[in-house]
Every structure is written in C-alpha cells, then in structure tokens.
Amino acid sequence: MTGTTTNRPAAHPETSAAETFPQNSALRRLLTRPELGSVVGAIAVFVFFACAADGFLRASSLSTVLYASSTIGIMAVPVALLMIGGEFDLSAGVMVTSSALVSSMFSYQMTANVWVGVGVSLLVTLAIGAFNGFMLTRTRLPSFIVTLGTFLMLTGMNLGFTKLIDGTVSTKTIGDMEGFSSAHAVFASTLTIGGVDVKVTILWWLGLVALASWILLRTRTGNWIFAVGGNKDAARAVGVPVTGTKTGLYMGVGLGAWICGQHLLFSFDAVQSGEGVGNELIYIIAAVIGGCLITGGYGSAIGSAVGALLFGMTSKGIVFAEWNPDWFKFFLGAMLLLATLLNTWVRRRAEATK
Amino acid sequence: MARFPTWVVIALTGALSLSLAGCSSTGGKRAEDARKAAAAQGRAAVNTPRWTFAMITHSGDGDTFWDIVQSGAKQAAVKDNINFLYSHDAEAQQQAQLVDAAVDKKVDGIIVTLAKPDALKAAVARAEKAGIPVITVNSGSAQSKAFGALTHVGQDETVAGEAVGQELTERGRKKVLCVLHEQGNVGHEQRCAGVAKTFSGTVENLYVNGTNMPDTQAAIGARLQADRSVDAVVTLGAPYADTAVKAKADAGSRAEVDTFDLNAKVAAELKDGTLGFAVDQQPYLQGYQAVDLLWLYKYNGDVLGGGRPVLTGPQIVTKDQAATLEEYTKRGTR
C-alpha cells in the first residue's frame, strides 16, 4: 500500500492530477469515497426489507434496528480507525465484557458508588488498549498475534476472576446501589422522541462517528492515522509518531469497549462472564463492509456506521421477514463479499480514469 | 441416442441398475423419510384465527436439543393453526433485541427462554406493556412469574440434578465426576450443585471445552486416569455421554457413565448397557406445550400451573424404556 487510495485528497499528490480534469472531479471524488459501496448496499437492503418484511417500516421497528446497529456501531468506529491505521484488534469483543465485569465487581466488592466502578473500568480498558499498542510497537509482532493473545487472556480472566470473586459465573446485581440511576440514564436510558423510543446508545454512536470523522478529516492526528496505515516507514521518515499513533488507536478501541460495556452493565444490572467471544469479528465485518481496507490506509468512520447499520438491518430484517434464521450468516457473508467487490471495482474504475 | 457410442449406453444402464439393486436396506435417507412419515403430521385441528407466535431462545447455531424443542413447537403450531416463528442467539443482548423485534412485529404471543434473566427483563416487560402474552420455557423458572410471564414450561435444573444424585446413591456409587461443557452457563452449575446435594458420596466438577470434542475426551480421560476412585461420570449433554464412554475406554476405567438429555446414540447405548441411565427433560414437550398453552390462553383464557412452573422433567430413562425411545430419538422428537 502506498496510500494512493485514501479519501483525503489534500494529503496526496495525485489529486492535483484530478484538478486538471475539473469536469469529472466532483463525480470522481464521490466514486472514490470509501463508504460508497456500503451506502449503495445499505439502500438496497433497506428497500428490500421494506418490501419483503411486514412491519419493517414501523417507527418502533426502525428504532429496534437502530439500537441493534448502535451496539455494534459504537465499537465499529474505533475498530475502523484502527484498521485505517493498518492494524486490527481481536480482543475488542471480550474487552466489552471485561469492561462491564470490572465496573460491576469493583463497585459491588468495594460497596462504592457505581460511578467509581465506571471510572476504574475506563482506566482498565484504556490500559488494555495501551498494552496492545505497547506490545505491538515494542515487539513488532503482527497485530493478529498480539491481540489474539490478549483476546485469550481476557476470555480466561473474565471467567476466572468472576468465579473467584463472585463464586458464580455471573456478577451480582448492582441495581440497588448508589449512582445506578444516573449511570443508567447516561449509558442505557431510553428517550422518547416524537412518540418513538430511542435508546441512548444511538446518540453515543452518532457522537462517536462525528468525533472520529472530525479527527480523521480535520486534524493532524487524522493525517498521521492515514500515514501509518498507508506506509509506516515512509510515515516515520517524515516525522509521524508511529508508536504514539498506533497506541492511541488501540486506546480508542478501549474507549469504545468501555462505552459498550457500561451499556451492557447498566441495561442488564448483572453481567455474564462468558459473553463477547466472536463479536470482534462482527466489528471488523462492519468496518470492512463500510469500506475499510484490511491492508490499511483507506476507509472512513461514516462507512463503519453504514456497515453497522447494514448488520442491524439484516439481523433484524430477517426476523421481520419471518425467514429461517439459519440462513443469516450466509446472507451476511454474501453481503460482505458483494460490498468489498463493489468497493474494489469502484476504486479501480476511479483510478483507471485518472 | 445415435450420438452416444453404444458402450456409453450400456455403461449407463448398468450403473443405473446397479445403483438400484445396490440400495442399502438399512439406514440412510430412505429409512429417515419413512420415520418422518411415521411421525405425526397432519393439518390444523382447529379453526381459530391464524395467530402468530414467536419463539426466541438462547440456543447457539446448530444445537440438537433446540432442534427437538423446535419440532415440538412446530407440531403444536400445525395443530393449532399457528404461524410459528423461531429465532435464537446465544449472546444475551442479541436475544433481547430479537424479543424487541418480535414485539415490534406485534406478534400474538411470545415464547422465550430466560437463560440470562437480567438481560431479558426489559424486553419481556416491553412485551407485557404491548399486551403480548409471554410464556417462558426451559430456563428461568425462578424469574418467570416476577417478569410477568403467564407460566413457565421446563425442568428445574436443581431438581433434575437432585434426581441424578438420588439415582446415583441408589446405585451405590461413591465418587462422581460432573462434567460441565459450557463455562458460564448458570443452569449447568445448578445441575451439578443438585447432584452434590442429594448424592451420598463426593462430587467433583470438571470443566471441559465443549466446543472441542477431542479436547473434551482427553480431559475426561486424563481425569479418570489420574483418579481411579471415580466410579461414575455424569455428563450434562447427550453428545458428551458418548465422548465420556470413549474416554473411559481410553483410561481403562470401570466408571459408570450417566447423562442429562437424550439423543439417538444415548438411547442405543442405554439399550446395550453402555450407559447407566439418562435424565430427560423432554425438550419436545417444552416446545409443544409452550405453543399449545399460548393457544389455550388466546382461545379460552386458560393458564396451566397456577402460577407455578409446569415441569417437563426430570424423567429418569434406563435400559427398560430405552428400546421404545430409540425410534423416537431417531426421528428427532425425543
């Protein structure tokens, strides 16, 4: 990867070539947007389920779909950023469970205000992210190995610590503890907007997408992220802090896991220690459908949101359409392939017309 | 025909007649079809409106047990003229979202499992608020009533464990190995705790990696080799019984293998004495009863159980009943 395909024209020389063809540059810029394929796909899937599934277009149904998308989307944003930075994180799924477990058990065991547990949990998830980043940049092992190790360790620790501290495989309920209601309001409340129940996670999700888009497109850090994902050595040569950027991206995943984990905890009171395994792939799928390249240097935060939305629409659309859920994974896999193929095709076309 | 050389025609005819003559007279797809035809089918026995019931379980993908629950539910749905929808997700949050989706669909009744009760509390409350009757099945007998469900259909895991403990005591066993194949499943913990409660000897728990059979076999085998005093192994799922039998052979142990739940293999091994006994919670009945009870409620306002769970187990199955059950397990209804 040489970074020739990023969606940040300003940072790359070939855009000056594009400006010499003003008649088609606007269209070309649209075609080279990383989320184009997924947006087309999302519209197609939406129209499809709107026709095929009874009750899909009802406001309450759409709010359920959005809620399902948001619980994936919150994690898909930092995971997408990390992929743009050229790495990925297999520990993201169980880290969500770890975050909820730490928060719940700390508050309960210390009989502290639940906000103390929430704070401790934030520190712990950021530390796990920093650990991933540190191991990666220090040992120069591939991120696959480093985060696979973290994934296994976290899975074991989730079960081990919960059994050790609580004696069972799920945590005790913290619903009657001080601070619960305010924490519930922040992380797991339901707002009624125009007669429709909207989960607060949807707002968190939109906020994160906006924040990540701003970082990517408007700040120097965004430049660095594209640079380290495109070509690490070249980036280092021009003075980009590669180590810091990558560690920061992993800590971003920790932050996302913290938000998701607190949502899990405060919407359900008690947490099952064995959960979260396999979700890391779902986040990666959302990011890839949304136009991120596995090789790094290319992608967007909005794309990850569209990917998560596609996931939410498909998983719930199948229920609304009364289909046999046995076929869900097949449908998802086909969609992943199609979205990626469309993306690649559009990009090649755009490059060929240069 | 003229375009094919003669030898091709001869070879094809030969192959065709061979394959007809060479049909297996035992087993295979044909035997399965015959069994399926023998299972009750039929059409709606009532002319009530075509209500839609949704069942949402905590099953993982491709689980035999839940397949049997489903076939029971489908059978009742056919009889009661019900449009039956099934969905599942092992992840608690996803399961809750599936319940939400069913409520949004405005189905006429919901059947749900409460393996992770806290996670489903809000979703079940939302169904109640929308005026959709809910019946809980399989797990969650303790929470069912508090959550506002009509009734619960299932086996109390602790009671089932206690039945196993009693049976083992009667069989004069001294040391039992309770094999848990799913870390993090509260029901499994309850089963082994139930065994320990009524068993006169000692019970030791062994956690194995249930998604990896060779690993499971090695773990049980190693434990049996290390501890020769174990004289009974209890597995918590039918597929693990046979694995335990193999592990026992590897280790040269003389322990008796007993299990929770049934499948065709377990029925066959009960019949030939390889297994001591099985405790069945009758998954077919859980699906069938849940749909039927919802129908009764919609049609006639009936509720079974009087606020207490309707128990579908434990039923202890030994060599005596195994022969009759074998046929049913093969067609996937026991």
XYZ file of C-alpha atoms in Angstrom:
688
model
C 0.000 0.000 0.000
C 1.315 3.337 -0.949
C -1.598 5.376 0.267
C -2.753 6.330 -3.229
C -6.343 5.453 -2.460
C -7.109 7.445 0.637
C -10.162 9.607 0.793
C -8.102 12.557 1.955
C -7.227 14.345 -1.259
C -5.232 17.106 0.406
C -2.556 14.758 1.667
C -1.824 13.165 -1.652
C -0.198 14.338 -4.815
C -2.454 12.602 -7.331
C -5.322 14.946 -6.542
C -3.501 17.700 -8.371
C -3.882 15.494 -11.423
C -7.610 15.268 -10.700
C -7.877 19.023 -10.593
C -6.718 19.199 -14.174
C -9.963 17.461 -15.144
C -12.484 19.695 -13.421
C -15.408 18.386 -15.445
C -15.372 14.997 -13.758
C -13.590 15.641 -10.479
C -16.746 16.009 -8.384
C -18.147 12.719 -9.639
C -14.773 11.064 -9.222
C -14.448 12.304 -5.692
C -17.869 10.815 -4.965
C -16.874 7.494 -6.529
C -13.656 7.282 -4.563
C -15.436 7.760 -1.225
C -14.727 4.579 0.732
C -18.299 4.252 2.023
C -19.899 4.427 -1.446
C -20.264 0.671 -1.873
C -21.768 0.234 1.567
C -24.208 3.116 1.124
C -25.476 1.576 -2.118
C -25.700 -1.787 -0.351
C -27.496 -0.290 2.645
C -30.091 1.404 0.453
C -30.628 -1.851 -1.436
C -31.049 -3.877 1.765
C -33.367 -1.239 3.234
C -35.617 -1.201 0.171
C -35.530 -4.981 0.070
C -36.688 -5.436 3.663
C -39.173 -2.583 3.360
C -40.850 -4.603 0.622
C -40.263 -8.125 1.923
C -40.777 -7.688 5.656
C -44.118 -6.832 7.152
C -43.858 -4.059 9.745
C -40.225 -3.229 8.985
C -41.070 0.412 8.223
C -42.880 0.977 11.516
C -41.143 3.596 13.669
C -40.728 1.240 16.620
C -39.215 -1.418 14.347
C -36.747 1.050 12.885
C -35.773 2.140 16.377
C -35.083 -1.506 17.273
C -32.962 -1.822 14.126
C -31.073 1.350 15.003
C -30.498 0.134 18.546
C -29.117 -3.167 17.276
C -26.882 -1.248 14.866
C -25.677 1.146 17.556
C -24.409 -1.603 19.874
C -22.192 -2.770 17.013
C -21.555 0.679 15.590
C -20.070 2.120 18.790
C -17.269 -0.442 18.533
C -17.055 -0.375 14.744
C -15.923 3.275 14.819
C -12.658 2.799 16.751
C -12.119 -0.574 15.052
C -12.400 1.167 11.650
C -9.942 3.858 12.723
C -7.548 1.158 13.854
C -7.898 -0.610 10.506
C -7.204 2.628 8.655
C -4.091 2.783 10.817
C -3.106 -0.616 9.426
C -3.840 -2.869 12.419
C -6.723 -4.830 13.846
C -7.873 -5.960 17.240
C -9.196 -9.436 18.024
C -9.646 -8.623 21.697
C -12.331 -5.990 21.063
C -15.278 -8.352 21.623
C -14.340 -9.744 25.024
C -12.956 -6.367 26.111
C -16.567 -5.141 26.172
C -17.452 -7.916 28.615
C -14.305 -7.215 30.664
C -15.264 -3.565 30.902
C -18.722 -4.409 32.262
C -17.332 -7.025 34.654
C -14.667 -4.728 36.107
C -17.150 -1.936 36.637
C -19.746 -4.155 38.266
C -17.426 -6.174 40.502
C -15.390 -3.185 41.639
C -18.477 -1.254 42.700
C -20.015 -4.278 44.402
C -16.954 -5.512 46.259
C -15.960 -2.036 47.451
C -19.612 -1.109 48.132
C -18.748 2.106 46.321
C -20.868 4.464 44.279
C -21.224 2.752 40.892
C -19.559 5.735 39.210
C -16.316 4.702 40.946
C -16.548 1.342 39.195
C -17.323 3.100 35.926
C -14.164 5.200 36.316
C -11.988 2.226 37.252
C -13.347 0.345 34.277
C -12.378 3.204 31.953
C -8.827 3.117 33.301
C -8.668 -0.669 32.895
C -9.927 -0.702 29.288
C -7.603 2.139 28.309
C -4.770 0.199 29.941
C -5.660 -2.925 27.963
C -5.622 -0.835 24.785
C -2.291 0.690 25.744
C -0.949 -2.794 26.479
C -1.975 -3.952 22.989
C -0.337 -0.900 21.427
C 2.797 -1.220 23.529
C 3.225 -4.923 22.762
C 2.663 -4.267 19.074
C 5.106 -1.404 18.687
C 7.735 -2.839 21.038
C 7.835 -6.456 19.916
C 6.992 -5.744 16.262
C 4.841 -8.872 16.256
C 1.859 -8.714 13.900
C -1.316 -7.343 15.467
C -3.017 -10.661 14.757
C -0.745 -12.455 17.250
C -0.631 -9.713 19.874
C -4.382 -9.191 20.071
C -5.114 -12.906 19.763
C -3.033 -13.301 22.907
C -4.928 -10.505 24.624
C -8.235 -12.000 23.462
C -7.428 -15.366 25.031
C -6.098 -13.848 28.233
C -9.138 -11.619 28.650
C -11.524 -14.521 27.978
C -9.797 -16.528 30.682
C -9.619 -13.637 33.126
C -13.301 -12.784 32.648
C -14.318 -16.286 33.694
C -11.562 -16.800 36.238
C -11.931 -13.546 38.141
C -15.726 -13.657 38.155
C -15.741 -17.194 39.533
C -13.050 -16.274 42.050
C -14.704 -13.085 43.298
C -18.409 -13.817 42.962
C -18.365 -17.604 43.243
C -20.644 -17.950 40.210
C -20.319 -17.246 36.524
C -22.314 -14.033 36.521
C -21.921 -10.909 38.619
C -24.215 -9.855 41.440
C -26.844 -7.283 40.675
C -25.863 -3.676 41.373
C -29.290 -2.255 40.567
C -29.881 -1.102 44.157
C -26.566 0.698 44.594
C -25.921 4.404 44.778
C -25.397 6.165 41.475
C -27.052 3.414 39.491
C -29.934 5.503 38.249
C -27.729 8.330 36.999
C -25.329 5.884 35.338
C -28.307 4.099 33.826
C -29.501 7.419 32.423
C -26.139 8.094 30.806
C -25.442 4.665 29.357
C -28.697 2.793 28.986
C -31.696 5.092 29.118
C -34.472 5.261 26.567
C -35.563 8.661 25.311
C -38.943 9.281 23.770
C -38.545 11.475 20.728
C -41.731 12.212 18.824
C -43.542 9.229 20.317
C -40.752 6.814 19.388
C -38.491 5.183 21.957
C -34.872 5.886 21.134
C -32.061 4.205 23.024
C -29.306 6.495 24.260
C -26.679 4.248 22.622
C -27.793 5.649 19.265
C -26.720 9.127 20.427
C -23.387 7.770 21.690
C -22.904 6.127 18.331
C -23.661 9.260 16.287
C -21.416 11.294 18.587
C -18.535 8.860 18.127
C -18.951 8.842 14.342
C -18.889 12.636 14.271
C -15.854 12.798 16.561
C -13.941 10.177 14.559
C -14.779 11.846 11.242
C -13.548 15.165 12.583
C -10.308 13.594 13.812
C -9.743 11.802 10.503
C -10.522 14.673 8.164
C -9.714 17.845 10.062
C -6.810 17.194 12.408
C -3.134 16.393 12.152
C -3.806 13.148 14.053
C -6.049 12.114 11.166
C -3.178 12.651 8.764
C -0.983 10.503 10.952
C -3.567 7.684 11.040
C -3.763 7.521 7.253
C 0.003 7.793 7.012
C 0.848 4.944 9.413
C -1.744 2.741 7.713
C -0.510 3.590 4.230
C 3.193 3.241 4.677
C 4.624 3.046 8.167
C 8.269 3.534 7.228
C 7.620 6.469 4.947
C 5.449 7.980 7.662
C 8.203 7.587 10.239
C 10.690 9.111 7.811
C 8.649 12.302 7.544
C 8.308 12.561 11.301
C 4.951 10.940 12.078
C 4.921 9.491 15.614
C 4.078 5.918 14.556
C 4.291 4.377 18.016
C 2.108 7.024 19.612
C -0.481 6.926 16.842
C -0.879 3.149 16.944
C -1.034 3.034 20.735
C -3.594 5.831 20.656
C -5.728 3.889 18.181
C -5.719 0.825 20.430
C -6.695 3.001 23.372
C -9.550 4.278 21.194
C -10.786 0.699 20.908
C -10.552 0.505 24.702
C -12.712 3.620 24.967
C -15.346 2.109 22.648
C -15.304 -1.141 24.636
C -15.825 0.882 27.800
C -18.934 2.629 26.436
C -20.399 -0.654 25.132
C -19.537 -2.482 28.339
C -21.166 0.148 30.552
C -24.253 -0.024 28.373
C -24.379 -3.808 28.843
C -23.971 -3.454 32.580
C -26.486 -0.678 33.169
C -29.165 -2.090 30.929
C -28.959 -5.574 32.452
C -27.665 -4.992 36.065
C -25.765 -8.273 36.034
C -23.188 -9.489 33.524
C -22.479 -12.998 32.245
C -18.745 -13.623 32.234
C -18.633 -15.897 29.194
C -20.045 -13.450 26.676
C -18.500 -11.319 23.942
C -16.500 -14.013 22.167
C -16.966 -13.694 18.416
C -18.168 -10.097 18.480
C -14.721 -8.833 17.462
C -15.333 -10.333 14.031
C -18.679 -8.572 13.771
C -16.986 -5.211 14.399
C -14.347 -5.975 11.794
C -17.044 -7.065 9.321
C -18.905 -3.787 9.889
C -15.716 -1.807 9.241
C -14.868 -3.812 6.107
C -18.388 -3.599 4.658
C -18.110 0.112 5.368
C -15.122 0.369 3.064
C -12.049 -0.093 5.269
C -9.218 -1.986 3.630
C -7.671 -4.848 5.600
C -4.298 -3.579 4.426
C -4.814 -0.143 5.976
C -4.600 3.436 4.782
C -8.136 3.615 3.453
C -11.592 3.893 4.984
C -13.888 6.182 6.928
C -15.808 6.447 10.185
C -19.123 7.034 8.420
C -18.505 3.867 6.413
C -18.232 1.850 9.628
C -21.574 3.288 10.718
C -23.168 2.229 7.442
C -21.597 -1.214 7.885
C -23.094 -1.491 11.378
C -26.450 -0.302 10.048
C -26.337 -2.992 7.352
C -25.634 -5.551 10.037
C -28.504 -4.323 12.208
C -30.941 -4.211 9.277
C -30.043 -7.710 8.135
C -30.107 -9.381 11.541
C -33.461 -7.869 12.488
C -34.862 -7.715 8.945
C -34.684 -11.494 8.733
C -36.839 -11.651 11.866
C -39.337 -9.169 10.443
C -39.432 -11.051 7.143
C -40.133 -14.285 9.071
C -37.244 -16.110 7.482
C -35.430 -19.043 8.887
C -32.518 -17.500 10.848
C -30.335 -20.456 9.895
C -29.535 -18.509 6.709
C -28.493 -15.283 8.424
C -24.745 -15.966 8.344
C -24.926 -16.916 4.678
C -26.686 -13.671 3.882
C -24.130 -11.723 5.870
C -21.194 -13.408 4.163
C -22.635 -12.780 0.713
C -23.161 -9.142 1.631
C -19.593 -8.808 2.891
C -18.230 -10.194 -0.371
C -20.502 -8.026 -2.511
C -19.708 -4.845 -0.617
C -15.984 -5.493 -0.806
C -16.112 -6.372 -4.509
C -18.144 -3.276 -5.295
C -15.684 -1.147 -3.345
C -12.685 -2.592 -5.114
C -14.332 -2.268 -8.515
C -15.320 1.361 -7.979
C -11.855 2.221 -6.758
C -10.153 0.587 -9.727
C -12.500 2.406 -12.089
C -11.778 5.701 -10.420
C -8.040 5.131 -10.574
C -8.161 3.984 -14.183
C -9.868 7.187 -15.324
C -7.129 9.324 -13.854
C -29.226 -41.854 -28.910
C -27.249 -42.114 -32.100
C -24.771 -39.554 -30.799
C -23.684 -41.756 -27.902
C -21.399 -44.690 -28.513
C -23.034 -47.983 -27.594
C -20.647 -48.669 -24.729
C -21.719 -45.456 -23.029
C -25.367 -46.517 -23.120
C -24.504 -49.949 -21.774
C -22.359 -48.496 -19.020
C -25.037 -46.015 -18.004
C -27.781 -48.640 -17.940
C -25.501 -50.894 -15.936
C -24.647 -48.215 -13.446
C -28.302 -47.300 -13.009
C -29.461 -50.853 -12.399
C -26.524 -51.448 -10.055
C -27.356 -48.423 -8.006
C -30.980 -49.528 -7.762
C -30.092 -53.079 -6.837
C -27.338 -51.910 -4.528
C -29.543 -49.807 -2.273
C -28.797 -50.154 1.386
C -31.628 -51.932 3.105
C -30.788 -50.317 6.451
C -30.488 -46.697 7.479
C -29.842 -43.845 5.106
C -32.135 -41.197 3.752
C -34.923 -43.603 2.820
C -35.215 -45.005 6.327
C -35.205 -41.466 7.660
C -38.030 -40.466 5.320
C -40.033 -43.477 6.423
C -39.554 -42.486 10.067
C -40.538 -38.906 9.368
C -43.697 -40.077 7.660
C -44.451 -42.203 10.690
C -44.186 -39.170 12.966
C -47.442 -37.328 13.491
C -48.051 -34.611 10.925
C -51.470 -33.584 9.713
C -53.177 -30.220 9.403
C -54.788 -27.698 11.670
C -57.261 -29.310 14.022
C -58.937 -26.040 14.964
C -60.378 -23.113 13.052
C -59.285 -20.277 15.346
C -57.697 -17.251 13.574
C -54.151 -17.768 12.303
C -52.246 -16.196 15.186
C -48.505 -15.604 15.008
C -46.318 -16.844 17.857
C -42.603 -16.087 18.078
C -40.120 -18.247 19.966
C -36.771 -16.739 20.902
C -34.177 -18.953 22.555
C -30.618 -18.626 23.801
C -29.506 -21.515 21.598
C -26.261 -21.394 19.673
C -26.160 -22.314 15.990
C -26.998 -25.904 15.097
C -27.914 -27.292 18.509
C -29.646 -30.708 18.559
C -31.528 -30.015 21.751
C -33.149 -26.873 20.394
C -33.948 -28.615 17.162
C -36.119 -31.016 19.156
C -37.774 -28.126 21.040
C -38.496 -26.539 17.691
C -40.015 -29.667 16.199
C -42.351 -29.931 19.200
C -43.355 -26.298 18.825
C -43.903 -26.691 15.085
C -46.043 -29.754 15.615
C -48.302 -27.875 18.026
C -48.338 -24.867 15.679
C -49.632 -27.021 12.811
C -52.353 -28.454 15.016
C -53.365 -25.079 16.474
C -53.302 -23.200 13.152
C -50.441 -21.004 14.360
C -47.891 -19.134 12.252
C -44.755 -20.117 14.149
C -41.560 -18.035 14.028
C -38.290 -19.180 15.518
C -35.136 -17.185 16.175
C -32.194 -17.596 18.516
C -28.967 -16.013 19.696
C -26.500 -17.231 22.284
C -25.499 -13.658 23.120
C -27.862 -12.244 25.758
C -28.085 -8.734 24.332
C -28.836 -10.046 20.853
C -31.524 -12.337 22.222
C -33.161 -9.358 23.952
C -33.098 -7.435 20.676
C -34.802 -10.353 18.931
C -37.581 -10.181 21.534
C -37.830 -6.430 20.838
C -38.170 -7.180 17.148
C -40.972 -9.675 17.837
C -42.794 -7.031 19.912
C -42.373 -4.526 17.065
C -43.856 -7.088 14.721
C -46.896 -7.195 17.036
C -46.987 -10.975 17.186
C -49.832 -12.586 19.142
C -47.673 -14.438 21.626
C -44.027 -14.783 22.642
C -42.158 -17.814 23.937
C -38.776 -17.003 25.414
C -36.008 -18.698 27.382
C -34.529 -16.910 30.388
C -31.064 -18.448 30.496
C -29.725 -14.959 31.228
C -32.725 -13.465 33.009
C -31.340 -9.996 33.768
C -30.685 -9.328 30.119
C -34.232 -10.157 29.084
C -36.112 -8.426 31.866
C -36.683 -5.165 29.965
C -37.614 -6.892 26.711
C -40.184 -9.122 28.427
C -41.614 -6.080 30.242
C -41.973 -4.336 26.892
C -43.941 -7.300 25.550
C -46.239 -7.195 28.591
C -46.764 -3.478 28.047
C -47.693 -4.102 24.434
C -50.275 -6.636 25.615
C -48.490 -9.665 24.168
C -48.745 -12.789 26.352
C -45.379 -14.348 27.207
C -44.556 -17.908 28.194
C -41.062 -18.781 29.362
C -39.567 -22.169 28.591
C -36.573 -24.280 29.556
C -34.729 -21.870 31.827
C -35.790 -19.106 34.167
C -38.410 -20.838 36.324
C -37.429 -18.618 39.252
C -37.841 -15.319 37.366
C -40.735 -16.188 35.071
C -43.537 -15.098 37.393
C -41.803 -11.930 38.561
C -41.257 -10.839 34.966
C -44.987 -11.184 34.323
C -44.996 -14.314 32.160
C -48.178 -16.417 32.067
C -46.365 -19.542 33.078
C -43.084 -21.427 32.754
C -42.632 -24.725 30.970
C -39.449 -26.572 31.728
C -37.320 -28.534 34.051
C -35.976 -27.141 37.273
C -32.247 -27.731 36.860
C -31.582 -28.140 40.567
C -34.447 -30.656 40.890
C -33.074 -32.571 37.886
C -29.631 -32.633 39.466
C -31.123 -33.874 42.716
C -32.853 -36.712 40.864
C -29.499 -37.742 39.410
C -27.847 -37.579 42.834
C -30.565 -39.809 44.283
C -30.315 -42.333 41.467
C -26.530 -42.472 41.870
C -26.859 -43.047 45.605
C -29.312 -45.887 44.948
C -26.829 -47.385 42.529
C -24.250 -47.420 45.329
C -21.747 -45.044 43.733
C -19.068 -43.387 45.827
C -17.332 -40.733 43.756
C -18.895 -38.827 40.886
C -17.304 -36.652 38.219
C -19.712 -33.977 36.973
C -18.586 -32.792 33.504
C -19.563 -29.196 32.644
C -19.179 -28.474 28.941
C -20.069 -24.793 28.956
C -18.313 -22.370 31.237
C -20.609 -19.538 32.180
C -23.929 -21.431 31.969
C -25.836 -20.974 35.237
C -28.095 -23.986 34.510
C -25.086 -26.271 34.324
C -23.808 -25.095 37.675
C -27.256 -25.750 39.160
C -27.351 -29.281 37.784
C -24.027 -30.250 39.335
C -24.952 -28.490 42.580
C -28.203 -30.507 42.609
C -26.273 -33.748 42.174
C -23.986 -32.817 45.056
C -26.984 -32.010 47.259
C -28.582 -35.472 47.234
C -25.610 -37.717 46.464
C -24.212 -39.524 49.495
C -20.644 -39.700 48.156
C -18.394 -36.946 46.830
C -18.961 -34.943 43.653
C -16.175 -33.263 41.742
C -16.760 -30.784 38.930
C -14.721 -30.944 35.737
C -14.867 -28.074 33.259
C -14.184 -29.072 29.666
C -14.097 -27.184 26.412
C -17.420 -28.358 24.981
C -16.869 -26.999 21.503
C -13.819 -29.207 21.056
C -14.719 -32.902 21.345
C -11.207 -34.399 21.143
C -10.140 -31.996 23.867
C -13.163 -32.946 25.971
C -12.380 -36.644 25.561
C -8.747 -36.112 26.532
C -9.723 -34.072 29.597
C -12.168 -36.678 30.922
C -9.732 -39.482 30.110
C -6.880 -37.773 31.917
C -9.023 -37.193 34.989
C -10.185 -40.812 35.077
C -6.604 -41.990 34.760
C -5.420 -39.696 37.500
C -8.195 -40.599 39.918
C -9.018 -44.310 39.937
C -11.607 -43.920 42.691
C -14.113 -42.195 40.369
C -16.889 -44.719 39.787
C -19.432 -42.571 37.942
C -19.210 -39.865 35.285
C -22.188 -37.571 34.710
C -22.268 -35.514 31.512
C -24.669 -32.592 31.133
C -25.499 -33.041 27.451
C -26.283 -36.089 25.323
C -23.387 -35.652 22.832
C -20.892 -35.714 25.697
C -22.065 -39.081 27.011
C -20.524 -40.953 24.114
C -17.337 -38.908 24.458
C -17.182 -39.906 28.118
C -17.650 -43.558 27.130
C -14.677 -43.304 24.757
C -12.591 -41.506 27.384
C -13.447 -44.220 29.880
C -12.231 -46.885 27.445
C -9.008 -44.932 26.830
C -8.359 -44.644 30.545
C -9.278 -48.275 31.255
C -11.686 -47.066 33.901
C -14.704 -49.001 35.124
C -16.793 -45.936 35.999
C -20.449 -45.869 35.038
C -21.377 -43.131 32.556
C -24.716 -41.355 33.020
C -26.041 -38.295 31.296
C -28.561 -35.497 31.113
C -30.694 -35.360 27.942
C -31.301 -37.895 25.199
C -30.333 -38.462 21.607
C -30.328 -41.477 19.291
C -26.830 -42.526 20.346
C -27.683 -42.266 24.036
C -30.843 -44.341 23.525
C -28.837 -47.031 21.722
C -26.157 -47.062 24.406
C -28.746 -47.213 27.169
C -30.259 -50.225 25.423
C -26.982 -52.126 25.190
C -25.957 -51.179 28.713
C -23.030 -48.911 27.865
C -24.729 -46.102 29.748
C -26.289 -46.418 33.190
C -29.194 -44.009 32.895
C -30.205 -40.697 31.338
C -32.333 -37.955 32.806
C -34.596 -36.470 30.190
C -36.198 -33.043 30.365
C -38.282 -33.769 27.255
C -37.422 -30.834 25.010
C -40.159 -31.798 22.533
C -42.687 -31.258 25.293
C -41.230 -27.834 26.128
C -41.816 -26.561 22.602
C -45.138 -28.313 22.164
C -46.614 -27.227 25.474
C -45.482 -23.628 25.149
C -47.276 -23.171 21.820
C -50.304 -25.129 22.961
C -50.602 -23.186 26.222
C -50.371 -19.864 24.390
C -53.112 -21.062 22.070
C -55.250 -22.122 25.033
C -54.738 -18.714 26.593
C -55.710 -16.853 23.419
C -58.670 -19.130 22.760
C -60.016 -19.837 26.193
C -58.077 -17.720 28.712
C -56.639 -20.907 30.202
C -53.421 -20.882 32.196
C -51.762 -24.067 33.389
C -49.634 -24.393 36.505
C -51.457 -21.966 38.772
C -48.523 -19.583 38.883
C -46.018 -22.380 39.386
C -43.728 -23.774 36.675
C -45.062 -26.675 34.615
C -42.312 -29.272 34.927
C -41.326 -31.352 31.896
C -38.694 -33.301 33.758
C -36.723 -34.911 35.189
C -37.667 -38.271 33.793
C -35.121 -40.977 34.506
C -34.636 -43.235 31.491
C -32.923 -46.609 31.870
C -32.417 -49.767 29.827
C -36.102 -50.696 30.274
C -37.512 -47.681 28.434
C -34.618 -47.281 26.007
C -35.926 -49.674 23.359
C -39.191 -47.811 22.876
C -37.485 -44.434 22.955
C -34.882 -45.358 20.351
C -37.312 -44.955 17.465
C -38.458 -41.551 18.739
C -34.916 -40.249 19.179
C -34.118 -41.274 15.603
C -36.951 -39.187 14.192
C -35.847 -36.266 16.346
C -38.762 -35.888 18.727
C -37.186 -37.262 21.923
